[in-house]
Amino acid sequence: MDLQELIPPRHVVRVVNEAIDRIPDATFEAPYAGGGRPPYHPKMLTKVIIYAYTQRIYSSRQIAKAVREQVPFMWLAA
């Protein structure tokens, strides 16, 4: 199943995705010193958080639930 087919072309989740993709990777990777368990990609987390805020979801637990249950969040989190 391709989640991309379930999201309309002009949906706000696509706008958030494109806007964050324009930011260079070096901006996100600079603060990470390395070591420990590999982190989730900071771009992906930024996309999910910004999209959550557009949907008026501010709680980390509610964001985690949305990633498990809502198609646009699943698509962003790949």
Coordinates of N, CA, C and O in Angstrom, one line a residue:
M1 N 0.8 -1.2 0.0 CA 0.0 0.0 0.0 C 0.9 1.2 0.0 O 1.8 1.4 0.8
D2 N 0.6 2.1 -0.9 CA 1.4 3.4 -1.0 C 0.6 4.5 -0.4 O -0.4 4.9 -0.8
L3 N 1.1 5.0 0.8 CA 0.4 6.0 1.5 C 0.3 7.3 0.8 O -0.6 8.1 1.0
Q4 N 1.3 7.5 -0.1 CA 1.3 8.8 -0.9 C 0.0 8.9 -1.7 O -0.4 10.0 -1.9
E5 N -0.5 7.8 -2.2 CA -1.7 7.9 -3.0 C -3.0 8.3 -2.2 O -3.9 8.8 -2.7
L6 N -2.9 8.2 -0.9 CA -4.0 8.5 0.0 C -4.0 10.0 0.4 O -5.0 10.4 1.0
I7 N -3.0 10.7 0.1 CA -2.9 12.1 0.5 C -3.1 13.0 -0.7 O -2.4 12.9 -1.7
P8 N -4.1 13.9 -0.7 CA -4.4 14.8 -1.8 C -3.1 15.7 -2.2 O -2.3 16.0 -1.3
P9 N -3.0 16.1 -3.4 CA -1.9 16.8 -3.9 C -1.6 18.1 -3.1 O -0.5 18.5 -3.0
R10 N -2.6 18.8 -2.7 CA -2.4 20.1 -2.1 C -2.7 20.1 -0.5 O -3.0 21.1 0.1
H11 N -2.5 18.9 0.0 CA -2.7 18.8 1.5 C -1.5 19.5 2.2 O -0.4 19.5 1.8
V12 N -1.9 20.0 3.4 CA -0.9 20.8 4.2 C 0.3 19.9 4.6 O 1.4 20.4 4.7
V13 N 0.2 18.6 4.7 CA 1.3 17.7 5.0 C 2.3 17.7 3.9 O 3.5 17.7 4.2
R14 N 1.9 17.9 2.7 CA 2.9 18.0 1.6 C 3.6 19.3 1.6 O 4.8 19.4 1.3
V15 N 3.0 20.4 2.0 CA 3.6 21.7 2.2 C 4.7 21.6 3.3 O 5.8 22.1 3.0
V16 N 4.4 21.1 4.4 CA 5.3 20.9 5.5 C 6.5 20.1 5.0 O 7.7 20.4 5.2
N17 N 6.2 19.0 4.3 CA 7.3 18.1 3.9 C 8.3 18.8 2.9 O 9.5 18.7 3.1
E18 N 7.7 19.5 2.0 CA 8.5 20.3 1.0 C 9.3 21.4 1.6 O 10.5 21.6 1.3
A19 N 8.7 22.1 2.6 CA 9.4 23.2 3.2 C 10.6 22.7 4.1 O 11.7 23.3 4.0
I20 N 10.4 21.6 4.8 CA 11.5 21.1 5.6 C 12.6 20.5 4.7 O 13.8 20.5 5.0
D21 N 12.2 19.8 3.6 CA 13.2 19.2 2.7 C 14.1 20.3 2.1 O 15.2 20.0 1.7
R22 N 13.7 21.6 2.0 CA 14.5 22.6 1.5 C 15.7 23.0 2.4 O 16.6 23.7 2.0
I23 N 15.6 22.7 3.7 CA 16.6 23.1 4.7 C 17.8 22.1 4.5 O 17.6 20.9 4.4
P24 N 19.0 22.6 4.4 CA 20.1 21.7 4.2 C 20.3 20.7 5.4 O 20.1 21.0 6.5
D25 N 20.7 19.5 5.1 CA 20.9 18.4 6.1 C 21.9 18.9 7.1 O 21.8 18.5 8.3
A26 N 22.9 19.6 6.7 CA 24.0 20.1 7.7 C 23.4 20.9 8.8 O 24.0 20.8 9.9
T27 N 22.3 21.6 8.6 CA 21.7 22.3 9.7 C 21.2 21.4 10.8 O 21.3 21.8 12.0
F28 N 20.7 20.3 10.4 CA 20.2 19.3 11.4 C 21.3 18.4 12.0 O 21.1 18.0 13.1
E29 N 22.3 18.2 11.3 CA 23.3 17.2 11.7 C 24.4 17.9 12.6 O 25.1 17.2 13.3
A30 N 24.5 19.2 12.5 CA 25.6 19.9 13.3 C 25.5 19.6 14.8 O 26.5 19.4 15.4
P31 N 24.3 19.7 15.4 CA 24.3 19.5 16.9 C 24.5 18.1 17.4 O 24.8 17.9 18.6
Y32 N 24.5 17.1 16.5 CA 24.7 15.7 17.0 C 26.2 15.3 17.0 O 26.9 15.3 16.1
A33 N 26.6 15.0 18.2 CA 28.0 14.6 18.5 C 28.2 13.1 18.1 O 29.4 12.7 18.0
G34 N 27.2 12.3 18.1 CA 27.3 10.9 17.8 C 27.4 10.1 19.1 O 27.3 10.6 20.2
G35 N 27.6 8.8 19.0 CA 27.6 7.9 20.1 C 26.2 7.5 20.5 O 25.2 8.1 20.2
G36 N 26.2 6.4 21.3 CA 24.9 5.9 21.8 C 24.1 5.3 20.7 O 24.5 5.0 19.6
R37 N 22.8 5.2 20.9 CA 21.9 4.6 20.0 C 21.6 5.5 18.8 O 21.5 6.7 19.0
P38 N 21.5 5.0 17.6 CA 21.3 5.9 16.4 C 20.0 6.6 16.6 O 18.9 6.0 16.9
P39 N 20.0 8.0 16.4 CA 18.7 8.7 16.6 C 17.8 8.6 15.3 O 18.3 8.2 14.3
Y40 N 16.6 9.0 15.5 CA 15.7 9.2 14.3 C 16.2 10.4 13.6 O 16.9 11.2 14.1
H41 N 16.0 10.4 12.3 CA 16.5 11.5 11.5 C 15.8 12.8 11.9 O 14.6 12.9 12.0
P42 N 16.7 13.8 12.2 CA 16.1 15.1 12.7 C 15.1 15.8 11.8 O 14.2 16.4 12.2
K43 N 15.3 15.6 10.5 CA 14.4 16.2 9.5 C 13.0 15.6 9.6 O 12.0 16.2 9.6
M44 N 13.0 14.3 9.8 CA 11.7 13.5 9.9 C 11.0 14.0 11.2 O 9.8 14.3 11.1
L45 N 11.7 14.1 12.3 CA 11.1 14.5 13.5 C 10.6 15.9 13.4 O 9.5 16.3 13.9
T46 N 11.3 16.8 12.8 CA 10.9 18.2 12.6 C 9.6 18.3 11.8 O 8.7 19.0 12.1
K47 N 9.6 17.5 10.7 CA 8.4 17.4 9.9 C 7.1 17.0 10.7 O 6.1 17.6 10.6
V48 N 7.3 15.9 11.5 CA 6.2 15.4 12.3 C 5.8 16.4 13.3 O 4.6 16.7 13.5
I49 N 6.7 17.1 14.0 CA 6.3 18.0 15.0 C 5.6 19.3 14.4 O 4.6 19.7 14.9
I50 N 6.2 19.8 13.3 CA 5.5 21.0 12.7 C 4.1 20.6 12.2 O 3.2 21.4 12.4
Y51 N 4.0 19.5 11.5 CA 2.7 19.1 11.1 C 1.7 18.9 12.2 O 0.6 19.3 12.2
A52 N 2.2 18.3 13.3 CA 1.4 18.1 14.5 C 0.9 19.4 15.0 O -0.3 19.6 15.4
Y53 N 1.7 20.4 15.1 CA 1.3 21.7 15.5 C 0.3 22.4 14.6 O -0.6 23.0 15.1
T54 N 0.4 22.1 13.3 CA -0.7 22.6 12.4 C -2.0 22.0 12.7 O -3.1 22.5 12.3
Q55 N -2.0 20.8 13.3 CA -3.2 20.0 13.6 C -3.7 20.3 15.0 O -4.5 19.6 15.5
R56 N -3.0 21.2 15.7 CA -3.2 21.5 17.1 C -3.0 20.3 18.0 O -3.8 20.1 19.0
I57 N -2.0 19.5 17.7 CA -1.6 18.4 18.6 C -0.2 18.8 19.2 O 0.8 19.0 18.4
Y58 N -0.2 19.0 20.5 CA 1.0 19.5 21.1 C 1.7 18.5 22.1 O 2.8 18.6 22.4
S59 N 0.9 17.5 22.5 CA 1.4 16.5 23.5 C 2.3 15.5 22.7 O 1.9 15.0 21.7
S60 N 3.4 15.1 23.3 CA 4.3 14.1 22.6 C 3.6 12.8 22.6 O 3.7 12.0 21.6
R61 N 2.7 12.5 23.5 CA 2.0 11.2 23.5 C 0.9 11.2 22.4 O 0.7 10.2 21.7
Q62 N 0.3 12.3 22.3 CA -0.7 12.4 21.2 C -0.1 12.4 19.8 O -0.6 11.9 18.9
I63 N 1.1 13.0 19.7 CA 1.9 13.0 18.4 C 2.3 11.5 18.1 O 2.1 11.0 17.0
A64 N 2.8 10.8 19.1 CA 3.1 9.4 18.9 C 1.9 8.5 18.5 O 2.0 7.7 17.6
K65 N 0.8 8.8 19.1 CA -0.5 8.1 18.7 C -0.9 8.4 17.3 O -1.3 7.6 16.5
A66 N -0.7 9.7 16.9 CA -1.1 10.1 15.6 C -0.2 9.4 14.5 O -0.7 9.1 13.5
V67 N 1.1 9.3 14.8 CA 2.0 8.6 13.9 C 1.6 7.2 13.7 O 1.8 6.6 12.6
R68 N 1.0 6.5 14.7 CA 0.6 5.2 14.6 C -0.8 5.0 13.9 O -1.1 4.0 13.3
E69 N -1.6 6.1 14.0 CA -3.0 5.9 13.5 C -3.4 6.8 12.3 O -4.4 6.5 11.7
Q70 N -2.7 7.9 12.0 CA -3.2 8.8 11.0 C -2.3 8.7 9.8 O -1.0 8.8 9.9
V71 N -2.9 8.6 8.6 CA -2.1 8.4 7.4 C -1.1 9.5 7.1 O 0.1 9.3 6.8
P72 N -1.5 10.8 7.2 CA -0.5 11.9 6.9 C 0.8 11.8 7.8 O 1.9 12.0 7.4
F73 N 0.6 11.4 9.1 CA 1.7 11.3 10.0 C 2.5 10.1 9.6 O 3.7 10.1 9.6
M74 N 1.9 9.0 9.2 CA 2.6 7.8 8.8 C 3.5 8.1 7.6 O 4.6 7.7 7.5
W75 N 2.9 8.9 6.7 CA 3.6 9.2 5.4 C 4.8 10.0 5.8 O 5.9 9.8 5.2
L76 N 4.7 11.0 6.7 CA 5.9 11.8 7.0 C 6.9 11.0 7.7 O 8.1 11.2 7.5
A77 N 6.5 10.1 8.6 CA 7.5 9.3 9.4 C 8.0 8.1 8.5 O 9.0 7.5 9.0
A78 N 7.5 7.9 7.4 CA 7.9 6.9 6.4 C 7.9 5.5 7.1 O 8.8 4.8 7.1

